[in-house]
Amino acid sequence: MIEAMKGAGTQVLKLRGGMPLLGATRIFGLYRFANSLALLDAKMRQVDQEAALGARAWDNYSGHTDLPPGHTMTCGQQTIGFDLATAENAAMVVGWGMNWIVTKMPDGHWLTEARLKGTRVVTVACEYQATSNKADEVILLRPGSDPAFALGLAQVIIQEKLYDAEFVKGHTDLPLLVRMDTLKLLKPQDLIQDYKPKGLKDTQILKAEERAPLATKQDRQIITESLRNEWSDFVAWNLDTNQPEVITRDEAGLAKNLALEGEFTVDTLDGKKVKVRPVFDLLREHASYFTPEVVSNICHVNQEAVLWLAREIAKNKAKTLVPVGMGPNHFFNNDLKDRAIFLVCALTRNIGFHSGNIGSYAGNYRGAYFNGEPTYIGEDPFDIELDPSKASRVKFYYKMESAHYYNYGDRPLRLGNKLFTGKSHVPTPTKFVWFSNSNSILGNTKWHHDFVVNTLPKTECVVVSEWWWTASCEYADVVFAVDSWAELKYPDMTTSPTNPFCQVFPRTPLKRVHDTQGDIEVLAGVGKALSRLTGDKRFEDYWKFVYDSKVEVYLQRIIDNSTTLKGYKSPVHRGAPRRMKIGLFSREIEELEENAKGGVPALLMTRTYPKIMGWEQSNENKPHYTKSGRMEFYRDEDEFIEHGENIPVHREPVDGTFYEPNTIVCGATALIRPKGPEDYELSRDDLSMEVRQVRNVVIAPAEVTKTVHPRRKDGFTLIYITPKYRHGAHTTPVDLDLMALWFGPFGDIYRRDKRMPWVGEGYVDVNPEDARELGINDGDYVWVDADPEDRPFRGWQGKPEDYKVHRALMRARYYLGLPRGVARSWFNMFVATYGSVEGQEKNPDQLARNPRTGYQAMFRAGSHQSAVRAWLRPTLMTDSLARKGLFGQVIGKGFAPDIHCTVGAPKESLVKLTKAEDGGIEGARLWRPASLGLRPTYESETMKKFMKGGFVTGT
């Protein structure tokens, strides 16, 4: 970590704009500020601009565990997805862990309208969710078992030969040959003397020192010559010639008569006779162990559901949409889930079509829509363009890193004799933090309670820009009070991955409620202060158009250089008269702003409408952003072979399972060769939290449920999930009284029970049968404890006063929508802090409100995060994976923020519920709604009559 600093103090300064696509200038501005700090480094170290380094900046999409990491592994780009409006084009929509009606409320009508037009809706989830109520079929899975379920679907499709062979041969790596001696893909240079990679028409090759053109000028994928030579070409077995044949990236989409099954022998240049098999044949063997019977046992699902769904998806080739949500993405095996679901979709030709595609849905993440953003965030601070009519020059001095290392204890993953974090991923130490528009980097971060006790004290300064007093503000050294969206005095713009529009935030005439400033004003103000402190006017000039109230200059530069916004040109660039329109849309940012005031957005110029990622690949045979140009299901990089994940195996969750954690579940053991714990000088019997992350132990699929989680014997019986709730967006702002009242059945505006932290409070949902076995009544207060090895924080045993603040105490709610063995709390609720616990003890009204700051918690103690820890997954920290960068068409390898990096696993915990107090007012035995017969399993005769419709009469 020290070496990664390269001697620059600016590299310990960490900045983050929370979900920056929500503000192309004001939120992305923190990354611009990080770039400007190269000026500070140049002054402090007395180096020239070529040696100067800016700050470090943190990721977002992956930082929130919203990146589906297996998408990058399969197709090379951040995420394949589609506008939700296209639902009506599908014959079937399989909502996989995506609670569409709740988490995509503005887009809920698309699903409703699709059903009216005949689309069949299926939900696959670990709970009976709100969307299940709207579905034609509902399939419940054990949480975290999604890779096994998808492999079960693939097994049926392959065994019954329901797959689309033409699509598979042309668009996937399934025909490519694998050497059975090394498990590496067979290469032409293994067979052909002095082989040189073939020339490519569909890929631009950059010579050494040659720079890629601007994003708007890139008409093809771009690879450096060194990577082209490293990756070379591939080999398949041609059934017409009965010989191996070289396959290049240019042949992506061409379905030759290539073998999918069988074993062949080739003569390699080193004189060996080597057995080779197509990737398809390996996956056929692998999937054969995931029969419906076995998958039923692993996933706790009906066998018939496996058979039915596999056949229905195969029946609806190019007609099945599979939107995947964050539920299954928040487990440690998330990349394997993606690879397995992708396999099902690829086998059935459901990738890249308006009516058939895979998708992954979270928050606003796809910054690539504004691929002109580098002209703003990466403007060279040593060469600032102050003429509004001219383009900026771009040079990046700051470096990105994953925020997950910070909440992991500000450290990489090092265990036994190995550093598992790849060199391109290694973070620097963190001494200063500044973030905006986000509570998830501190106040609601994974392992929050450990972070507060063990990591935060090592950080010398925390600065937060926020318009709502969150738990992050509670722990900050400096809080900048900034404008809410309704108070913006400078224009800005955003877009969304679920609809095709660019929305401009217009300036508002509304007066500010408090003495606040805009986010971008704060950045400019700090820049001006640095200018005074250093005597370097460039710190101030870097924000010139903020002082001049012409932020639209920055916006126009972004627009001018963004592929999706071509045509929205400023008159100063085109010589057109002001306010000139084309239809509804202007040729300048000022007119876009005027249109926005009237509620008129601008259409993004994406390749299709509705937007369908993967469309060019599946319909025009353009290559995917992978080494082979195909969707890749076989990973032959050393790191994947080392961890037994060269094929998409199933891994058990790392903690949130009833069974042995993080085991590699694979029956075809000859196809994987993972290093065991002993190779890292670790014990095979060591199932501690840290070691589990790298523990490679293989078990057969049929043996999974014969194993036991090591904490089961201690009473840890419930898998604890923490999804998002419909009446809160992340954690903003659920401590409003009316919002808190909506958060479940415990709302009481009068707070008759003074134990309540607020007029509503946090709770855990639990199946009534589980609760009764634990002696817990509906409405009781319970302790929610995860593994005491490191939760709620490391070292809690010696810190009783801290433990009082951080151990989770909440209500229990009987909930019939959860299967047995699963407990649930909503993610959105504000955590308890030292100030809120003090307030509950000292405030006359006993509110859990900090008497000094007014921060209002929704827990008496701890929170849902008390049971969650940080995790680092080795295969997400590799230096070898090919992937497209965030902006433009350039393909590189290794770390890329929000594309290939660690993502965490916030739903990974097995918990124990212990009754703390009776739920009735002030501790009376039974919570009143239960005593009145209004709650599940407590129903009075009147309630039973009501549920049967006994009060309804008519003819």
JSON list of N, CA and C in Angstrom, two decimals, residues 225-258:
[
{"chain": "A", "resi": 225, "resn": "GLU", "atom": "N", "xyz": [-1.45, -3.22, -29.19]},
{"chain": "A", "resi": 225, "resn": "GLU", "atom": "CA", "xyz": [-0.75, -4.28, -29.90]},
{"chain": "A", "resi": 225, "resn": "GLU", "atom": "C", "xyz": [-0.20, -5.32, -28.95]},
{"chain": "A", "resi": 226, "resn": "SER", "atom": "N", "xyz": [0.27, -4.88, -27.80]},
{"chain": "A", "resi": 226, "resn": "SER", "atom": "CA", "xyz": [0.83, -5.84, -26.83]},
{"chain": "A", "resi": 226, "resn": "SER", "atom": "C", "xyz": [-0.24, -6.81, -26.33]},
{"chain": "A", "resi": 227, "resn": "LEU", "atom": "N", "xyz": [-1.46, -6.31, -26.07]},
{"chain": "A", "resi": 227, "resn": "LEU", "atom": "CA", "xyz": [-2.54, -7.19, -25.61]},
{"chain": "A", "resi": 227, "resn": "LEU", "atom": "C", "xyz": [-3.01, -8.08, -26.75]},
{"chain": "A", "resi": 228, "resn": "ARG", "atom": "N", "xyz": [-3.02, -7.56, -27.96]},
{"chain": "A", "resi": 228, "resn": "ARG", "atom": "CA", "xyz": [-3.41, -8.39, -29.11]},
{"chain": "A", "resi": 228, "resn": "ARG", "atom": "C", "xyz": [-2.46, -9.59, -29.23]},
{"chain": "A", "resi": 229, "resn": "ASN", "atom": "N", "xyz": [-1.18, -9.34, -29.07]},
{"chain": "A", "resi": 229, "resn": "ASN", "atom": "CA", "xyz": [-0.21, -10.42, -29.16]},
{"chain": "A", "resi": 229, "resn": "ASN", "atom": "C", "xyz": [-0.33, -11.37, -27.96]},
{"chain": "A", "resi": 230, "resn": "GLU", "atom": "N", "xyz": [-0.61, -10.81, -26.79]},
{"chain": "A", "resi": 230, "resn": "GLU", "atom": "CA", "xyz": [-0.75, -11.64, -25.59]},
{"chain": "A", "resi": 230, "resn": "GLU", "atom": "C", "xyz": [-1.96, -12.56, -25.69]},
{"chain": "A", "resi": 231, "resn": "TRP", "atom": "N", "xyz": [-3.08, -12.03, -26.16]},
{"chain": "A", "resi": 231, "resn": "TRP", "atom": "CA", "xyz": [-4.32, -12.81, -26.21]},
{"chain": "A", "resi": 231, "resn": "TRP", "atom": "C", "xyz": [-4.39, -13.69, -27.46]},
{"chain": "A", "resi": 232, "resn": "SER", "atom": "N", "xyz": [-3.81, -13.25, -28.54]},
{"chain": "A", "resi": 232, "resn": "SER", "atom": "CA", "xyz": [-3.70, -14.00, -29.78]},
{"chain": "A", "resi": 232, "resn": "SER", "atom": "C", "xyz": [-5.08, -14.46, -30.28]},
{"chain": "A", "resi": 233, "resn": "ASP", "atom": "N", "xyz": [-5.11, -15.62, -30.96]},
{"chain": "A", "resi": 233, "resn": "ASP", "atom": "CA", "xyz": [-6.35, -16.17, -31.50]},
{"chain": "A", "resi": 233, "resn": "ASP", "atom": "C", "xyz": [-6.68, -17.47, -30.78]},
{"chain": "A", "resi": 234, "resn": "PHE", "atom": "N", "xyz": [-7.71, -18.16, -31.26]},
{"chain": "A", "resi": 234, "resn": "PHE", "atom": "CA", "xyz": [-8.22, -19.33, -30.56]},
{"chain": "A", "resi": 234, "resn": "PHE", "atom": "C", "xyz": [-8.38, -20.48, -31.54]},
{"chain": "A", "resi": 235, "resn": "VAL", "atom": "N", "xyz": [-8.77, -21.63, -31.00]},
{"chain": "A", "resi": 235, "resn": "VAL", "atom": "CA", "xyz": [-8.87, -22.82, -31.84]},
{"chain": "A", "resi": 235, "resn": "VAL", "atom": "C", "xyz": [-10.17, -23.56, -31.52]},
{"chain": "A", "resi": 236, "resn": "ALA", "atom": "N", "xyz": [-10.86, -24.00, -32.57]},
{"chain": "A", "resi": 236, "resn": "ALA", "atom": "CA", "xyz": [-12.04, -24.86, -32.44]},
{"chain": "A", "resi": 236, "resn": "ALA", "atom": "C", "xyz": [-11.84, -26.08, -33.35]},
{"chain": "A", "resi": 237, "resn": "TRP", "atom": "N", "xyz": [-12.71, -27.07, -33.20]},
{"chain": "A", "resi": 237, "resn": "TRP", "atom": "CA", "xyz": [-12.62, -28.27, -34.04]},
{"chain": "A", "resi": 237, "resn": "TRP", "atom": "C", "xyz": [-13.69, -28.20, -35.12]},
{"chain": "A", "resi": 238, "resn": "ASN", "atom": "N", "xyz": [-13.23, -28.13, -36.38]},
{"chain": "A", "resi": 238, "resn": "ASN", "atom": "CA", "xyz": [-14.14, -28.06, -37.52]},
{"chain": "A", "resi": 238, "resn": "ASN", "atom": "C", "xyz": [-14.59, -29.46, -37.90]},
{"chain": "A", "resi": 239, "resn": "LEU", "atom": "N", "xyz": [-15.90, -29.69, -37.83]},
{"chain": "A", "resi": 239, "resn": "LEU", "atom": "CA", "xyz": [-16.43, -31.03, -38.12]},
{"chain": "A", "resi": 239, "resn": "LEU", "atom": "C", "xyz": [-16.40, -31.34, -39.61]},
{"chain": "A", "resi": 240, "resn": "ASP", "atom": "N", "xyz": [-16.36, -30.33, -40.45]},
{"chain": "A", "resi": 240, "resn": "ASP", "atom": "CA", "xyz": [-16.30, -30.57, -41.91]},
{"chain": "A", "resi": 240, "resn": "ASP", "atom": "C", "xyz": [-14.93, -31.07, -42.32]},
{"chain": "A", "resi": 241, "resn": "THR", "atom": "N", "xyz": [-13.89, -30.49, -41.73]},
{"chain": "A", "resi": 241, "resn": "THR", "atom": "CA", "xyz": [-12.52, -30.89, -42.08]},
{"chain": "A", "resi": 241, "resn": "THR", "atom": "C", "xyz": [-11.94, -31.91, -41.12]},
{"chain": "A", "resi": 242, "resn": "ASN", "atom": "N", "xyz": [-12.64, -32.08, -39.97]},
{"chain": "A", "resi": 242, "resn": "ASN", "atom": "CA", "xyz": [-12.17, -32.96, -38.91]},
{"chain": "A", "resi": 242, "resn": "ASN", "atom": "C", "xyz": [-10.77, -32.58, -38.45]},
{"chain": "A", "resi": 243, "resn": "GLN", "atom": "N", "xyz": [-10.55, -31.25, -38.36]},
{"chain": "A", "resi": 243, "resn": "GLN", "atom": "CA", "xyz": [-9.26, -30.74, -37.93]},
{"chain": "A", "resi": 243, "resn": "GLN", "atom": "C", "xyz": [-9.47, -29.48, -37.09]},
{"chain": "A", "resi": 244, "resn": "PRO", "atom": "N", "xyz": [-8.45, -29.12, -36.29]},
{"chain": "A", "resi": 244, "resn": "PRO", "atom": "CA", "xyz": [-8.55, -27.85, -35.56]},
{"chain": "A", "resi": 244, "resn": "PRO", "atom": "C", "xyz": [-8.49, -26.68, -36.52]},
{"chain": "A", "resi": 245, "resn": "GLU", "atom": "N", "xyz": [-9.20, -25.61, -36.17]},
{"chain": "A", "resi": 245, "resn": "GLU", "atom": "CA", "xyz": [-9.27, -24.42, -37.02]},
{"chain": "A", "resi": 245, "resn": "GLU", "atom": "C", "xyz": [-9.07, -23.17, -36.17]},
{"chain": "A", "resi": 246, "resn": "VAL", "atom": "N", "xyz": [-8.27, -22.24, -36.67]},
{"chain": "A", "resi": 246, "resn": "VAL", "atom": "CA", "xyz": [-8.03, -20.98, -35.96]},
{"chain": "A", "resi": 246, "resn": "VAL", "atom": "C", "xyz": [-9.28, -20.11, -36.02]},
{"chain": "A", "resi": 247, "resn": "ILE", "atom": "N", "xyz": [-9.65, -19.53, -34.87]},
{"chain": "A", "resi": 247, "resn": "ILE", "atom": "CA", "xyz": [-10.81, -18.65, -34.76]},
{"chain": "A", "resi": 247, "resn": "ILE", "atom": "C", "xyz": [-10.34, -17.29, -34.25]},
{"chain": "A", "resi": 248, "resn": "THR", "atom": "N", "xyz": [-10.73, -16.21, -34.92]},
{"chain": "A", "resi": 248, "resn": "THR", "atom": "CA", "xyz": [-10.32, -14.86, -34.52]},
{"chain": "A", "resi": 248, "resn": "THR", "atom": "C", "xyz": [-11.52, -14.07, -33.99]},
{"chain": "A", "resi": 249, "resn": "ARG", "atom": "N", "xyz": [-11.23, -12.89, -33.49]},
{"chain": "A", "resi": 249, "resn": "ARG", "atom": "CA", "xyz": [-12.30, -12.00, -33.01]},
{"chain": "A", "resi": 249, "resn": "ARG", "atom": "C", "xyz": [-13.22, -11.59, -34.15]},
{"chain": "A", "resi": 250, "resn": "ASP", "atom": "N", "xyz": [-12.71, -11.50, -35.35]},
{"chain": "A", "resi": 250, "resn": "ASP", "atom": "CA", "xyz": [-13.53, -11.10, -36.49]},
{"chain": "A", "resi": 250, "resn": "ASP", "atom": "C", "xyz": [-14.62, -12.11, -36.81]},
{"chain": "A", "resi": 251, "resn": "GLU", "atom": "N", "xyz": [-14.46, -13.33, -36.32]},
{"chain": "A", "resi": 251, "resn": "GLU", "atom": "CA", "xyz": [-15.43, -14.37, -36.65]},
{"chain": "A", "resi": 251, "resn": "GLU", "atom": "C", "xyz": [-16.53, -14.50, -35.60]},
{"chain": "A", "resi": 252, "resn": "ALA", "atom": "N", "xyz": [-16.57, -13.57, -34.67]},
{"chain": "A", "resi": 252, "resn": "ALA", "atom": "CA", "xyz": [-17.66, -13.57, -33.68]},
{"chain": "A", "resi": 252, "resn": "ALA", "atom": "C", "xyz": [-18.98, -13.44, -34.40]},
{"chain": "A", "resi": 253, "resn": "GLY", "atom": "N", "xyz": [-19.92, -14.30, -34.08]},
{"chain": "A", "resi": 253, "resn": "GLY", "atom": "CA", "xyz": [-21.23, -14.28, -34.70]},
{"chain": "A", "resi": 253, "resn": "GLY", "atom": "C", "xyz": [-21.37, -15.23, -35.87]},
{"chain": "A", "resi": 254, "resn": "LEU", "atom": "N", "xyz": [-20.27, -15.77, -36.38]},
{"chain": "A", "resi": 254, "resn": "LEU", "atom": "CA", "xyz": [-20.33, -16.67, -37.53]},
{"chain": "A", "resi": 254, "resn": "LEU", "atom": "C", "xyz": [-20.43, -18.11, -37.01]},
{"chain": "A", "resi": 255, "resn": "ALA", "atom": "N", "xyz": [-21.51, -18.77, -37.35]},
{"chain": "A", "resi": 255, "resn": "ALA", "atom": "CA", "xyz": [-21.76, -20.12, -36.84]},
{"chain": "A", "resi": 255, "resn": "ALA", "atom": "C", "xyz": [-21.26, -21.16, -37.83]},
{"chain": "A", "resi": 256, "resn": "LYS", "atom": "N", "xyz": [-19.98, -21.50, -37.73]},
{"chain": "A", "resi": 256, "resn": "LYS", "atom": "CA", "xyz": [-19.42, -22.56, -38.56]},
{"chain": "A", "resi": 256, "resn": "LYS", "atom": "C", "xyz": [-19.81, -23.92, -37.97]},
{"chain": "A", "resi": 257, "resn": "ASN", "atom": "N", "xyz": [-19.51, -24.95, -38.70]},
{"chain": "A", "resi": 257, "resn": "ASN", "atom": "CA", "xyz": [-19.83, -26.30, -38.23]},
{"chain": "A", "resi": 257, "resn": "ASN", "atom": "C", "xyz": [-18.74, -26.76, -37.26]},
{"chain": "A", "resi": 258, "resn": "LEU", "atom": "N", "xyz": [-18.78, -26.20, -36.08]},
{"chain": "A", "resi": 258, "resn": "LEU", "atom": "CA", "xyz": [-17.77, -26.46, -35.06]},
{"chain": "A", "resi": 258, "resn": "LEU", "atom": "C", "xyz": [-18.29, -27.46, -34.03]}
]
